[in-house]
Amino acid sequence: MTASRILALGGAHVDRRGRIHAETAPGASNPGSWFVEAGGGAFNAARNLARLGHAVRLIAPRGGDPDGEIVAAAAREAGVEDTPFTFLDRTTPSYTAIIERDGNLVIALADMELYRLFSPRRIQQRAVREAFSATDAVITDANLPAETVAAIADAARSSARPAFGIAISPAKVVRFKACLPNLSGLFMNEAEARALVRSEPDDPRRWPDLLRAAGLARGVVTRGRHAAIAFDETGIAMLTPPLLEVLGDVTGAGDALASGFISAQLADRPLGEALRQGAAAALIAVRSPLAVAEELEPDLLARVMGLVPDAEMLS
């Protein structure tokens, strides 16, 4: 696998998931357990790509608190060069969810205010401009403000570097709308694609038509257990992921797919093979209880690709 230099700018925060062990008792104390790990679309992708042998640098806002240390430790463990904007008087962004015994979400709280301080002027700082010049590709996500996402995509274009986006959610993906023509790829699920174009095709094979009409030349739309669709200027690839009897946690699967796909694209692999490699990375992710599988590495990815069928080329 060819190693590339990759710059990730975007979400790097702490995810907390509390699971209730018995029947949920509203308004009362419920026995349960907590699981805490680092998360964020750009950060998950950065750690996956570092585990695949790429030289990855992360730039993300962080508070001067213990949650910031959790993020920093996760970056070190994955081999990511961590260069945050640190606000000592602020708290690191976090996502906290309470989950019922059957897996349904009871309530969640997203404290993401610090991302608002990652303004476009940060992209103009000398160290950041130098980071763009020293990289082979840029990744960002929709955790950042729309104007910052646009500034990142514009800076990547000015530096002649490909820029890839991760949608995050239906509510946030619209932050990419103004810069779609400057992206070398956007990774989203169907709900996010629907929010982006405010429409839905009768046939999922027509997603590329709607997204191209919105200004996106290259992208991937995932559809859970159904076939994922990747497209670029020259063609469309469709791939149904193999079914797994046992799943660990689907958290981070989309970020893993983006990582595998981007790694293949940077190695000049064709569209169908990039989608296969993305699907293999996602398989490794969903077998793990963590958002970023600790066992991910190039040899394992190559072996798991043997479980993934060939992509169907539609055009």
PDB file of C-alpha atoms in Angstrom:
ATOM      1  CA  MET A   1       0.000   0.000   0.000  1.00  0.00           C
ATOM      2  CA  THR A   2       1.386   3.407  -1.017  1.00  0.00           C
ATOM      3  CA  ALA A   3       1.776   5.786   1.938  1.00  0.00           C
ATOM      4  CA  SER A   4       0.473   9.345   1.567  1.00  0.00           C
ATOM      5  CA  ARG A   5       0.572  12.462   3.693  1.00  0.00           C
ATOM      6  CA  ILE A   6      -2.939  13.343   4.828  1.00  0.00           C
ATOM      7  CA  LEU A   7      -4.242  16.423   6.650  1.00  0.00           C
ATOM      8  CA  ALA A   8      -7.451  16.010   8.685  1.00  0.00           C
ATOM      9  CA  LEU A   9      -9.363  19.046   9.928  1.00  0.00           C
ATOM     10  CA  GLY A  10     -12.657  18.615  11.763  1.00  0.00           C
ATOM     11  CA  GLY A  11     -14.347  16.806  14.586  1.00  0.00           C
ATOM     12  CA  ALA A  12     -12.256  15.233  17.350  1.00  0.00           C
ATOM     13  CA  HIS A  13     -14.259  14.844  20.534  1.00  0.00           C
ATOM     14  CA  VAL A  14     -15.394  12.382  23.201  1.00  0.00           C
ATOM     15  CA  ASP A  15     -18.323   9.982  22.806  1.00  0.00           C
ATOM     16  CA  ARG A  16     -20.064   8.681  25.923  1.00  0.00           C
ATOM     17  CA  ARG A  17     -22.661   5.950  25.707  1.00  0.00           C
ATOM     18  CA  GLY A  18     -24.612   4.899  28.785  1.00  0.00           C
ATOM     19  CA  ARG A  19     -26.551   1.637  28.484  1.00  0.00           C
ATOM     20  CA  ILE A  20     -29.439   0.843  30.814  1.00  0.00           C
ATOM     21  CA  HIS A  21     -29.274  -2.783  31.996  1.00  0.00           C
ATOM     22  CA  ALA A  22     -32.939  -3.359  32.864  1.00  0.00           C
ATOM     23  CA  GLU A  23     -36.294  -1.988  31.744  1.00  0.00           C
ATOM     24  CA  THR A  24     -36.107   1.788  31.545  1.00  0.00           C
ATOM     25  CA  ALA A  25     -37.673   3.597  34.497  1.00  0.00           C
ATOM     26  CA  PRO A  26     -38.297   7.237  33.449  1.00  0.00           C
ATOM     27  CA  GLY A  27     -37.715   9.801  36.158  1.00  0.00           C
ATOM     28  CA  ALA A  28     -35.751   7.370  38.313  1.00  0.00           C
ATOM     29  CA  SER A  29     -32.234   6.059  38.814  1.00  0.00           C
ATOM     30  CA  ASN A  30     -31.490   3.215  36.380  1.00  0.00           C
ATOM     31  CA  PRO A  31     -28.703   0.645  36.769  1.00  0.00           C
ATOM     32  CA  GLY A  32     -26.353   0.693  33.800  1.00  0.00           C
ATOM     33  CA  SER A  33     -22.803   1.178  32.538  1.00  0.00           C
ATOM     34  CA  TRP A  34     -20.776   3.779  30.668  1.00  0.00           C
ATOM     35  CA  PHE A  35     -18.533   3.416  27.653  1.00  0.00           C
ATOM     36  CA  VAL A  36     -16.250   6.327  26.755  1.00  0.00           C
ATOM     37  CA  GLU A  37     -14.048   6.710  23.672  1.00  0.00           C
ATOM     38  CA  ALA A  38     -12.707   9.372  21.346  1.00  0.00           C
ATOM     39  CA  GLY A  39     -14.797  10.098  18.262  1.00  0.00           C
ATOM     40  CA  GLY A  40     -15.531  12.549  15.469  1.00  0.00           C
ATOM     41  CA  GLY A  41     -15.755  11.861  11.749  1.00  0.00           C
ATOM     42  CA  ALA A  42     -12.469  13.460  10.708  1.00  0.00           C
ATOM     43  CA  PHE A  43     -10.670  12.000  13.731  1.00  0.00           C
ATOM     44  CA  ASN A  44     -12.000   8.486  13.128  1.00  0.00           C
ATOM     45  CA  ALA A  45     -10.882   8.689   9.499  1.00  0.00           C
ATOM     46  CA  ALA A  46      -7.496  10.075  10.543  1.00  0.00           C
ATOM     47  CA  ARG A  47      -6.865   7.203  12.951  1.00  0.00           C
ATOM     48  CA  ASN A  48      -7.948   4.590  10.402  1.00  0.00           C
ATOM     49  CA  LEU A  49      -5.662   6.055   7.752  1.00  0.00           C
ATOM     50  CA  ALA A  50      -2.735   6.191  10.187  1.00  0.00           C
ATOM     51  CA  ARG A  51      -3.282   2.506  10.993  1.00  0.00           C
ATOM     52  CA  LEU A  52      -3.126   1.835   7.249  1.00  0.00           C
ATOM     53  CA  GLY A  53       0.354   3.319   7.129  1.00  0.00           C
ATOM     54  CA  HIS A  54      -0.311   6.892   6.033  1.00  0.00           C
ATOM     55  CA  ALA A  55       1.318   9.935   7.652  1.00  0.00           C
ATOM     56  CA  VAL A  56      -1.664  11.772   9.112  1.00  0.00           C
ATOM     57  CA  ARG A  57      -1.784  15.173  10.791  1.00  0.00           C
ATOM     58  CA  LEU A  58      -4.855  16.305  12.757  1.00  0.00           C
ATOM     59  CA  ILE A  59      -5.902  19.919  13.295  1.00  0.00           C
ATOM     60  CA  ALA A  60      -8.976  20.278  15.512  1.00  0.00           C
ATOM     61  CA  PRO A  61     -10.189  22.517  18.352  1.00  0.00           C
ATOM     62  CA  ARG A  62      -9.859  21.194  21.890  1.00  0.00           C
ATOM     63  CA  GLY A  63     -10.511  22.332  25.424  1.00  0.00           C
ATOM     64  CA  GLY A  64      -8.053  22.343  28.303  1.00  0.00           C
ATOM     65  CA  ASP A  65      -9.824  19.553  30.171  1.00  0.00           C
ATOM     66  CA  PRO A  66      -9.587  15.777  30.804  1.00  0.00           C
ATOM     67  CA  ASP A  67     -11.700  15.067  27.694  1.00  0.00           C
ATOM     68  CA  GLY A  68      -9.023  16.788  25.657  1.00  0.00           C
ATOM     69  CA  GLU A  69      -6.511  14.362  27.122  1.00  0.00           C
ATOM     70  CA  ILE A  70      -8.692  11.437  26.008  1.00  0.00           C
ATOM     71  CA  VAL A  71      -8.553  12.737  22.430  1.00  0.00           C
ATOM     72  CA  ALA A  72      -4.807  13.376  22.638  1.00  0.00           C
ATOM     73  CA  ALA A  73      -4.152   9.863  23.970  1.00  0.00           C
ATOM     74  CA  ALA A  74      -6.232   8.308  21.166  1.00  0.00           C
ATOM     75  CA  ALA A  75      -4.223  10.259  18.589  1.00  0.00           C
ATOM     76  CA  ARG A  76      -0.925   9.076  20.073  1.00  0.00           C
ATOM     77  CA  GLU A  77      -2.111   5.463  20.213  1.00  0.00           C
ATOM     78  CA  ALA A  78      -3.081   5.522  16.530  1.00  0.00           C
ATOM     79  CA  GLY A  79       0.091   7.288  15.376  1.00  0.00           C
ATOM     80  CA  VAL A  80      -1.612  10.543  14.328  1.00  0.00           C
ATOM     81  CA  GLU A  81       0.392  13.781  14.510  1.00  0.00           C
ATOM     82  CA  ASP A  82      -1.800  15.864  16.813  1.00  0.00           C
ATOM     83  CA  THR A  83      -1.638  19.681  16.402  1.00  0.00           C
ATOM     84  CA  PRO A  84      -4.811  21.075  18.020  1.00  0.00           C
ATOM     85  CA  PHE A  85      -6.114  24.578  18.557  1.00  0.00           C
ATOM     86  CA  THR A  86      -6.342  24.437  22.355  1.00  0.00           C
ATOM     87  CA  PHE A  87      -8.692  26.714  24.298  1.00  0.00           C
ATOM     88  CA  LEU A  88      -7.677  26.309  27.930  1.00  0.00           C
ATOM     89  CA  ASP A  89     -10.848  27.943  29.279  1.00  0.00           C
ATOM     90  CA  ARG A  90     -13.246  25.808  27.198  1.00  0.00           C
ATOM     91  CA  THR A  91     -14.497  22.235  27.274  1.00  0.00           C
ATOM     92  CA  THR A  92     -13.683  19.692  24.587  1.00  0.00           C
ATOM     93  CA  PRO A  93     -16.735  18.851  22.428  1.00  0.00           C
ATOM     94  CA  SER A  94     -18.621  15.738  23.492  1.00  0.00           C
ATOM     95  CA  TYR A  95     -21.585  13.557  22.585  1.00  0.00           C
ATOM     96  CA  THR A  96     -23.424  11.800  25.417  1.00  0.00           C
ATOM     97  CA  ALA A  97     -26.141   9.226  24.766  1.00  0.00           C
ATOM     98  CA  ILE A  98     -28.401   7.150  27.017  1.00  0.00           C
ATOM     99  CA  ILE A  99     -29.362   3.847  25.395  1.00  0.00           C
ATOM    100  CA  GLU A 100     -32.016   1.365  26.453  1.00  0.00           C
ATOM    101  CA  ARG A 101     -31.304  -2.317  26.950  1.00  0.00           C
ATOM    102  CA  ASP A 102     -32.610  -3.124  23.438  1.00  0.00           C
ATOM    103  CA  GLY A 103     -30.297  -0.550  21.856  1.00  0.00           C
ATOM    104  CA  ASN A 104     -32.835   2.226  21.274  1.00  0.00           C
ATOM    105  CA  LEU A 105     -31.750   5.768  22.042  1.00  0.00           C
ATOM    106  CA  VAL A 106     -33.494   7.372  25.021  1.00  0.00           C
ATOM    107  CA  ILE A 107     -31.885  10.810  24.780  1.00  0.00           C
ATOM    108  CA  ALA A 108     -28.588  12.347  23.712  1.00  0.00           C
ATOM    109  CA  LEU A 109     -26.763  15.599  24.337  1.00  0.00           C
ATOM    110  CA  ALA A 110     -24.298  17.042  21.837  1.00  0.00           C
ATOM    111  CA  ASP A 111     -22.005  19.731  23.261  1.00  0.00           C
ATOM    112  CA  MET A 112     -20.279  20.919  20.079  1.00  0.00           C
ATOM    113  CA  GLU A 113     -20.070  24.671  20.670  1.00  0.00           C
ATOM    114  CA  LEU A 114     -16.272  24.755  20.546  1.00  0.00           C
ATOM    115  CA  TYR A 115     -16.322  23.880  16.846  1.00  0.00           C
ATOM    116  CA  ARG A 116     -17.806  27.326  16.180  1.00  0.00           C
ATOM    117  CA  LEU A 117     -14.432  28.798  17.155  1.00  0.00           C
ATOM    118  CA  PHE A 118     -12.738  26.984  14.266  1.00  0.00           C
ATOM    119  CA  SER A 119     -13.347  29.922  11.955  1.00  0.00           C
ATOM    120  CA  PRO A 120     -12.118  30.417   8.372  1.00  0.00           C
ATOM    121  CA  ARG A 121      -9.364  32.758   9.572  1.00  0.00           C
ATOM    122  CA  ARG A 122      -7.707  29.749  11.222  1.00  0.00           C
ATOM    123  CA  ILE A 123      -7.086  28.381   7.724  1.00  0.00           C
ATOM    124  CA  GLN A 124      -5.083  31.521   6.922  1.00  0.00           C
ATOM    125  CA  GLN A 125      -2.579  30.999   9.735  1.00  0.00           C
ATOM    126  CA  ARG A 126       0.918  30.321   8.474  1.00  0.00           C
ATOM    127  CA  ALA A 127       1.231  26.915  10.146  1.00  0.00           C
ATOM    128  CA  VAL A 128      -2.052  25.742   8.619  1.00  0.00           C
ATOM    129  CA  ARG A 129      -1.143  27.039   5.168  1.00  0.00           C
ATOM    130  CA  GLU A 130       2.160  25.191   5.421  1.00  0.00           C
ATOM    131  CA  ALA A 131       0.288  22.039   6.430  1.00  0.00           C
ATOM    132  CA  PHE A 132      -1.798  22.270   3.248  1.00  0.00           C
ATOM    133  CA  SER A 133       1.355  22.645   1.152  1.00  0.00           C
ATOM    134  CA  ALA A 134       2.983  19.621   2.808  1.00  0.00           C
ATOM    135  CA  THR A 135       0.086  17.184   2.364  1.00  0.00           C
ATOM    136  CA  ASP A 136      -1.138  14.918  -0.426  1.00  0.00           C
ATOM    137  CA  ALA A 137      -4.827  15.056   0.516  1.00  0.00           C
ATOM    138  CA  VAL A 138      -7.219  16.816   2.901  1.00  0.00           C
ATOM    139  CA  ILE A 139     -10.136  15.413   4.906  1.00  0.00           C
ATOM    140  CA  THR A 140     -12.759  17.458   6.717  1.00  0.00           C
ATOM    141  CA  ASP A 141     -16.218  16.893   8.170  1.00  0.00           C
ATOM    142  CA  ALA A 142     -19.459  18.753   8.740  1.00  0.00           C
ATOM    143  CA  ASN A 143     -18.836  19.225  12.455  1.00  0.00           C
ATOM    144  CA  LEU A 144     -17.200  22.513  11.468  1.00  0.00           C
ATOM    145  CA  PRO A 145     -19.135  25.650  10.432  1.00  0.00           C
ATOM    146  CA  ALA A 146     -20.203  25.863   6.782  1.00  0.00           C
ATOM    147  CA  GLU A 147     -17.913  28.821   6.088  1.00  0.00           C
ATOM    148  CA  THR A 148     -14.934  26.927   7.541  1.00  0.00           C
ATOM    149  CA  VAL A 149     -15.683  23.813   5.495  1.00  0.00           C
ATOM    150  CA  ALA A 150     -15.832  26.018   2.406  1.00  0.00           C
ATOM    151  CA  ALA A 151     -12.519  27.673   3.319  1.00  0.00           C
ATOM    152  CA  ILE A 152     -10.862  24.256   3.748  1.00  0.00           C
ATOM    153  CA  ALA A 153     -12.144  23.047   0.373  1.00  0.00           C
ATOM    154  CA  ASP A 154     -10.990  26.284  -1.273  1.00  0.00           C
ATOM    155  CA  ALA A 155      -7.543  26.068   0.332  1.00  0.00           C
ATOM    156  CA  ALA A 156      -7.185  22.481  -0.864  1.00  0.00           C
ATOM    157  CA  ARG A 157      -8.124  23.496  -4.397  1.00  0.00           C
ATOM    158  CA  SER A 158      -5.661  26.411  -4.304  1.00  0.00           C
ATOM    159  CA  SER A 159      -2.950  23.984  -3.169  1.00  0.00           C
ATOM    160  CA  ALA A 160      -3.956  21.485  -5.890  1.00  0.00           C
ATOM    161  CA  ARG A 161      -4.758  18.875  -3.233  1.00  0.00           C
ATOM    162  CA  PRO A 162      -7.837  16.595  -3.262  1.00  0.00           C
ATOM    163  CA  ALA A 163     -10.337  17.363  -0.495  1.00  0.00           C
ATOM    164  CA  PHE A 164     -12.678  14.715   0.915  1.00  0.00           C
ATOM    165  CA  GLY A 165     -15.708  15.366   3.115  1.00  0.00           C
ATOM    166  CA  ILE A 166     -17.586  13.275   5.702  1.00  0.00           C
ATOM    167  CA  ALA A 167     -21.265  14.174   6.059  1.00  0.00           C
ATOM    168  CA  ILE A 168     -21.755  13.437   9.826  1.00  0.00           C
ATOM    169  CA  SER A 169     -25.570  13.804   9.883  1.00  0.00           C
ATOM    170  CA  PRO A 170     -28.574  14.939   7.805  1.00  0.00           C
ATOM    171  CA  ALA A 171     -28.658  18.210   9.742  1.00  0.00           C
ATOM    172  CA  LYS A 172     -24.965  18.960   9.200  1.00  0.00           C
ATOM    173  CA  VAL A 173     -24.288  17.705   5.658  1.00  0.00           C
ATOM    174  CA  VAL A 174     -25.844  20.865   4.199  1.00  0.00           C
ATOM    175  CA  ARG A 175     -22.737  22.694   5.422  1.00  0.00           C
ATOM    176  CA  PHE A 176     -20.998  21.217   2.380  1.00  0.00           C
ATOM    177  CA  LYS A 177     -23.549  22.586  -0.066  1.00  0.00           C
ATOM    178  CA  ALA A 178     -21.634  25.713  -1.095  1.00  0.00           C
ATOM    179  CA  CYS A 179     -18.363  23.876  -1.721  1.00  0.00           C
ATOM    180  CA  LEU A 180     -19.530  20.676  -3.466  1.00  0.00           C
ATOM    181  CA  PRO A 181     -17.696  21.536  -6.729  1.00  0.00           C
ATOM    182  CA  ASN A 182     -14.401  21.798  -4.784  1.00  0.00           C
ATOM    183  CA  LEU A 183     -14.669  18.332  -3.212  1.00  0.00           C
ATOM    184  CA  SER A 184     -12.893  15.250  -4.535  1.00  0.00           C
ATOM    185  CA  GLY A 185     -15.399  13.067  -2.721  1.00  0.00           C
ATOM    186  CA  LEU A 186     -18.192  13.250  -0.138  1.00  0.00           C
ATOM    187  CA  PHE A 187     -19.148  10.251   2.005  1.00  0.00           C
ATOM    188  CA  MET A 188     -22.762  10.079   3.156  1.00  0.00           C
ATOM    189  CA  ASN A 189     -25.636   7.727   3.848  1.00  0.00           C
ATOM    190  CA  GLU A 190     -29.002   7.942   2.117  1.00  0.00           C
ATOM    191  CA  ALA A 191     -30.570  10.158   4.777  1.00  0.00           C
ATOM    192  CA  GLU A 192     -27.679  12.601   4.427  1.00  0.00           C
ATOM    193  CA  ALA A 193     -27.826  12.511   0.630  1.00  0.00           C
ATOM    194  CA  ARG A 194     -31.571  13.188   0.823  1.00  0.00           C
ATOM    195  CA  ALA A 195     -30.999  16.203   3.066  1.00  0.00           C
ATOM    196  CA  LEU A 196     -28.312  17.524   0.742  1.00  0.00           C
ATOM    197  CA  VAL A 197     -30.373  17.449  -2.465  1.00  0.00           C
ATOM    198  CA  ARG A 198     -33.855  17.663  -0.873  1.00  0.00           C
ATOM    199  CA  SER A 199     -35.005  14.818  -3.046  1.00  0.00           C
ATOM    200  CA  GLU A 200     -34.755  11.057  -3.441  1.00  0.00           C
ATOM    201  CA  PRO A 201     -34.585   8.941  -6.618  1.00  0.00           C
ATOM    202  CA  ASP A 202     -37.100   6.202  -7.377  1.00  0.00           C
ATOM    203  CA  ASP A 203     -34.129   3.966  -8.144  1.00  0.00           C
ATOM    204  CA  PRO A 204     -31.046   4.243  -5.868  1.00  0.00           C
ATOM    205  CA  ARG A 205     -28.890   3.848  -8.975  1.00  0.00           C
ATOM    206  CA  ARG A 206     -29.918   7.419  -9.794  1.00  0.00           C
ATOM    207  CA  TRP A 207     -28.295   8.964  -6.713  1.00  0.00           C
ATOM    208  CA  PRO A 208     -25.272  10.039  -8.801  1.00  0.00           C
ATOM    209  CA  ASP A 209     -27.559  11.988 -11.158  1.00  0.00           C
ATOM    210  CA  LEU A 210     -29.086  13.997  -8.299  1.00  0.00           C
ATOM    211  CA  LEU A 211     -25.757  14.624  -6.607  1.00  0.00           C
ATOM    212  CA  ARG A 212     -24.012  15.617  -9.830  1.00  0.00           C
ATOM    213  CA  ALA A 213     -26.843  18.062 -10.521  1.00  0.00           C
ATOM    214  CA  ALA A 214     -26.141  19.596  -7.087  1.00  0.00           C
ATOM    215  CA  GLY A 215     -22.493  20.129  -8.055  1.00  0.00           C
ATOM    216  CA  LEU A 216     -20.787  17.030  -6.583  1.00  0.00           C
ATOM    217  CA  ALA A 217     -18.605  15.259  -9.151  1.00  0.00           C
ATOM    218  CA  ARG A 218     -17.475  12.360  -6.934  1.00  0.00           C
ATOM    219  CA  GLY A 219     -18.971  10.673  -3.889  1.00  0.00           C
ATOM    220  CA  VAL A 220     -20.204   7.580  -2.080  1.00  0.00           C
ATOM    221  CA  VAL A 221     -23.717   6.897  -0.779  1.00  0.00           C
ATOM    222  CA  THR A 222     -24.016   4.043   1.725  1.00  0.00           C
ATOM    223  CA  ARG A 223     -27.319   2.273   2.333  1.00  0.00           C
ATOM    224  CA  GLY A 224     -26.806   0.054   5.389  1.00  0.00           C
ATOM    225  CA  ARG A 225     -27.088  -3.594   4.394  1.00  0.00           C
ATOM    226  CA  HIS A 226     -28.120  -2.568   0.888  1.00  0.00           C
ATOM    227  CA  ALA A 227     -25.792  -1.756  -1.977  1.00  0.00           C
ATOM    228  CA  ALA A 228     -23.499   1.245  -1.644  1.00  0.00           C
ATOM    229  CA  ILE A 229     -23.019   3.471  -4.667  1.00  0.00           C
ATOM    230  CA  ALA A 230     -19.814   5.279  -5.647  1.00  0.00           C
ATOM    231  CA  PHE A 231     -19.438   7.607  -8.599  1.00  0.00           C
ATOM    232  CA  ASP A 232     -16.950   9.893 -10.275  1.00  0.00           C
ATOM    233  CA  GLU A 233     -16.794  11.786 -13.566  1.00  0.00           C
ATOM    234  CA  THR A 234     -16.393   8.617 -15.605  1.00  0.00           C
ATOM    235  CA  GLY A 235     -18.560   5.958 -13.993  1.00  0.00           C
ATOM    236  CA  ILE A 236     -20.745   4.471 -11.271  1.00  0.00           C
ATOM    237  CA  ALA A 237     -19.957   1.459  -9.086  1.00  0.00           C
ATOM    238  CA  MET A 238     -22.444  -0.463  -6.934  1.00  0.00           C
ATOM    239  CA  LEU A 239     -21.554  -2.999  -4.242  1.00  0.00           C
ATOM    240  CA  THR A 240     -23.684  -4.986  -1.795  1.00  0.00           C
ATOM    241  CA  PRO A 241     -21.703  -5.573   1.436  1.00  0.00           C
ATOM    242  CA  PRO A 242     -21.538  -9.166   2.709  1.00  0.00           C
ATOM    243  CA  LEU A 243     -23.823  -9.972   5.631  1.00  0.00           C
ATOM    244  CA  LEU A 244     -22.301 -10.607   9.036  1.00  0.00           C
ATOM    245  CA  GLU A 245     -23.962 -12.831  11.635  1.00  0.00           C
ATOM    246  CA  VAL A 246     -22.287 -11.066  14.555  1.00  0.00           C
ATOM    247  CA  LEU A 247     -21.848  -7.315  14.775  1.00  0.00           C
ATOM    248  CA  GLY A 248     -19.827  -5.435  17.353  1.00  0.00           C
ATOM    249  CA  ASP A 249     -20.958  -1.838  16.883  1.00  0.00           C
ATOM    250  CA  VAL A 250     -21.825   0.023  13.684  1.00  0.00           C
ATOM    251  CA  THR A 251     -20.404   3.255  15.147  1.00  0.00           C
ATOM    252  CA  GLY A 252     -17.588   4.444  12.892  1.00  0.00           C
ATOM    253  CA  ALA A 253     -18.403   2.104   9.995  1.00  0.00           C
ATOM    254  CA  GLY A 254     -19.024   4.982   7.595  1.00  0.00           C
ATOM    255  CA  ASP A 255     -15.780   6.677   8.627  1.00  0.00           C
ATOM    256  CA  ALA A 256     -13.928   3.402   8.082  1.00  0.00           C
ATOM    257  CA  LEU A 257     -15.440   3.027   4.611  1.00  0.00           C
ATOM    258  CA  ALA A 258     -14.310   6.565   3.776  1.00  0.00           C
ATOM    259  CA  SER A 259     -10.800   5.742   5.006  1.00  0.00           C
ATOM    260  CA  GLY A 260     -10.459   2.583   2.948  1.00  0.00           C
ATOM    261  CA  PHE A 261     -11.875   4.292  -0.129  1.00  0.00           C
ATOM    262  CA  ILE A 262      -9.603   7.350   0.195  1.00  0.00           C
ATOM    263  CA  SER A 263      -6.537   5.159   0.742  1.00  0.00           C
ATOM    264  CA  ALA A 264      -7.314   3.265  -2.464  1.00  0.00           C
ATOM    265  CA  GLN A 265      -7.983   6.441  -4.445  1.00  0.00           C
ATOM    266  CA  LEU A 266      -4.660   7.932  -3.355  1.00  0.00           C
ATOM    267  CA  ALA A 267      -3.009   4.756  -4.659  1.00  0.00           C
ATOM    268  CA  ASP A 268      -4.707   5.356  -8.046  1.00  0.00           C
ATOM    269  CA  ARG A 269      -6.951   2.306  -7.788  1.00  0.00           C
ATOM    270  CA  PRO A 270     -10.083   2.316  -9.976  1.00  0.00           C
ATOM    271  CA  LEU A 271     -13.482   3.301  -8.599  1.00  0.00           C
ATOM    272  CA  GLY A 272     -14.788  -0.247  -8.127  1.00  0.00           C
ATOM    273  CA  GLU A 273     -11.672  -1.379  -6.258  1.00  0.00           C
ATOM    274  CA  ALA A 274     -11.770   1.713  -4.042  1.00  0.00           C
ATOM    275  CA  LEU A 275     -15.359   0.866  -3.107  1.00  0.00           C
ATOM    276  CA  ARG A 276     -14.362  -2.731  -2.346  1.00  0.00           C
ATOM    277  CA  GLN A 277     -11.536  -1.569  -0.093  1.00  0.00           C
ATOM    278  CA  GLY A 278     -13.884   0.847   1.658  1.00  0.00           C
ATOM    279  CA  ALA A 279     -16.382  -1.954   2.237  1.00  0.00           C
ATOM    280  CA  ALA A 280     -13.614  -4.170   3.668  1.00  0.00           C
ATOM    281  CA  ALA A 281     -12.566  -1.439   6.105  1.00  0.00           C
ATOM    282  CA  ALA A 282     -16.198  -1.036   7.164  1.00  0.00           C
ATOM    283  CA  LEU A 283     -16.453  -4.798   7.786  1.00  0.00           C
ATOM    284  CA  ILE A 284     -13.488  -4.619  10.137  1.00  0.00           C
ATOM    285  CA  ALA A 285     -15.091  -1.659  11.916  1.00  0.00           C
ATOM    286  CA  VAL A 286     -18.474  -3.303  12.524  1.00  0.00           C
ATOM    287  CA  ARG A 287     -16.780  -6.395  13.967  1.00  0.00           C
ATOM    288  CA  SER A 288     -15.157  -4.192  16.603  1.00  0.00           C
ATOM    289  CA  PRO A 289     -16.819  -2.680  19.698  1.00  0.00           C
ATOM    290  CA  LEU A 290     -14.787   0.483  19.052  1.00  0.00           C
ATOM    291  CA  ALA A 291     -15.391   3.282  16.546  1.00  0.00           C
ATOM    292  CA  VAL A 292     -11.849   2.701  15.200  1.00  0.00           C
ATOM    293  CA  ALA A 293     -10.802  -0.958  15.169  1.00  0.00           C
ATOM    294  CA  GLU A 294      -7.479  -1.420  16.931  1.00  0.00           C
ATOM    295  CA  GLU A 295      -6.669  -4.421  14.740  1.00  0.00           C
ATOM    296  CA  LEU A 296      -6.931  -2.494  11.445  1.00  0.00           C
ATOM    297  CA  GLU A 297      -3.723  -2.733   9.386  1.00  0.00           C
ATOM    298  CA  PRO A 298      -2.876  -3.211   5.693  1.00  0.00           C
ATOM    299  CA  ASP A 299      -2.484  -7.015   5.750  1.00  0.00           C
ATOM    300  CA  LEU A 300      -5.799  -7.531   7.553  1.00  0.00           C
ATOM    301  CA  LEU A 301      -7.528  -5.158   5.146  1.00  0.00           C
ATOM    302  CA  ALA A 302      -6.144  -7.112   2.194  1.00  0.00           C
ATOM    303  CA  ARG A 303      -7.403 -10.403   3.687  1.00  0.00           C
ATOM    304  CA  VAL A 304     -10.874  -9.037   4.432  1.00  0.00           C
ATOM    305  CA  MET A 305     -11.151  -7.772   0.876  1.00  0.00           C
ATOM    306  CA  GLY A 306     -11.376 -11.464  -0.031  1.00  0.00           C
ATOM    307  CA  LEU A 307     -14.832 -11.450   1.611  1.00  0.00           C
ATOM    308  CA  VAL A 308     -16.041  -8.542  -0.490  1.00  0.00           C
ATOM    309  CA  PRO A 309     -17.555  -9.225  -3.916  1.00  0.00           C
ATOM    310  CA  ASP A 310     -16.566  -7.329  -7.036  1.00  0.00           C
ATOM    311  CA  ALA A 311     -18.351  -4.059  -7.555  1.00  0.00           C
ATOM    312  CA  GLU A 312     -20.899  -3.868 -10.373  1.00  0.00           C
ATOM    313  CA  MET A 313     -19.933  -1.139 -12.806  1.00  0.00           C
ATOM    314  CA  LEU A 314     -23.088   0.599 -14.006  1.00  0.00           C
ATOM    315  CA  SER A 315     -21.407   2.949 -16.472  1.00  0.00           C
TER     316      SER A 315
END
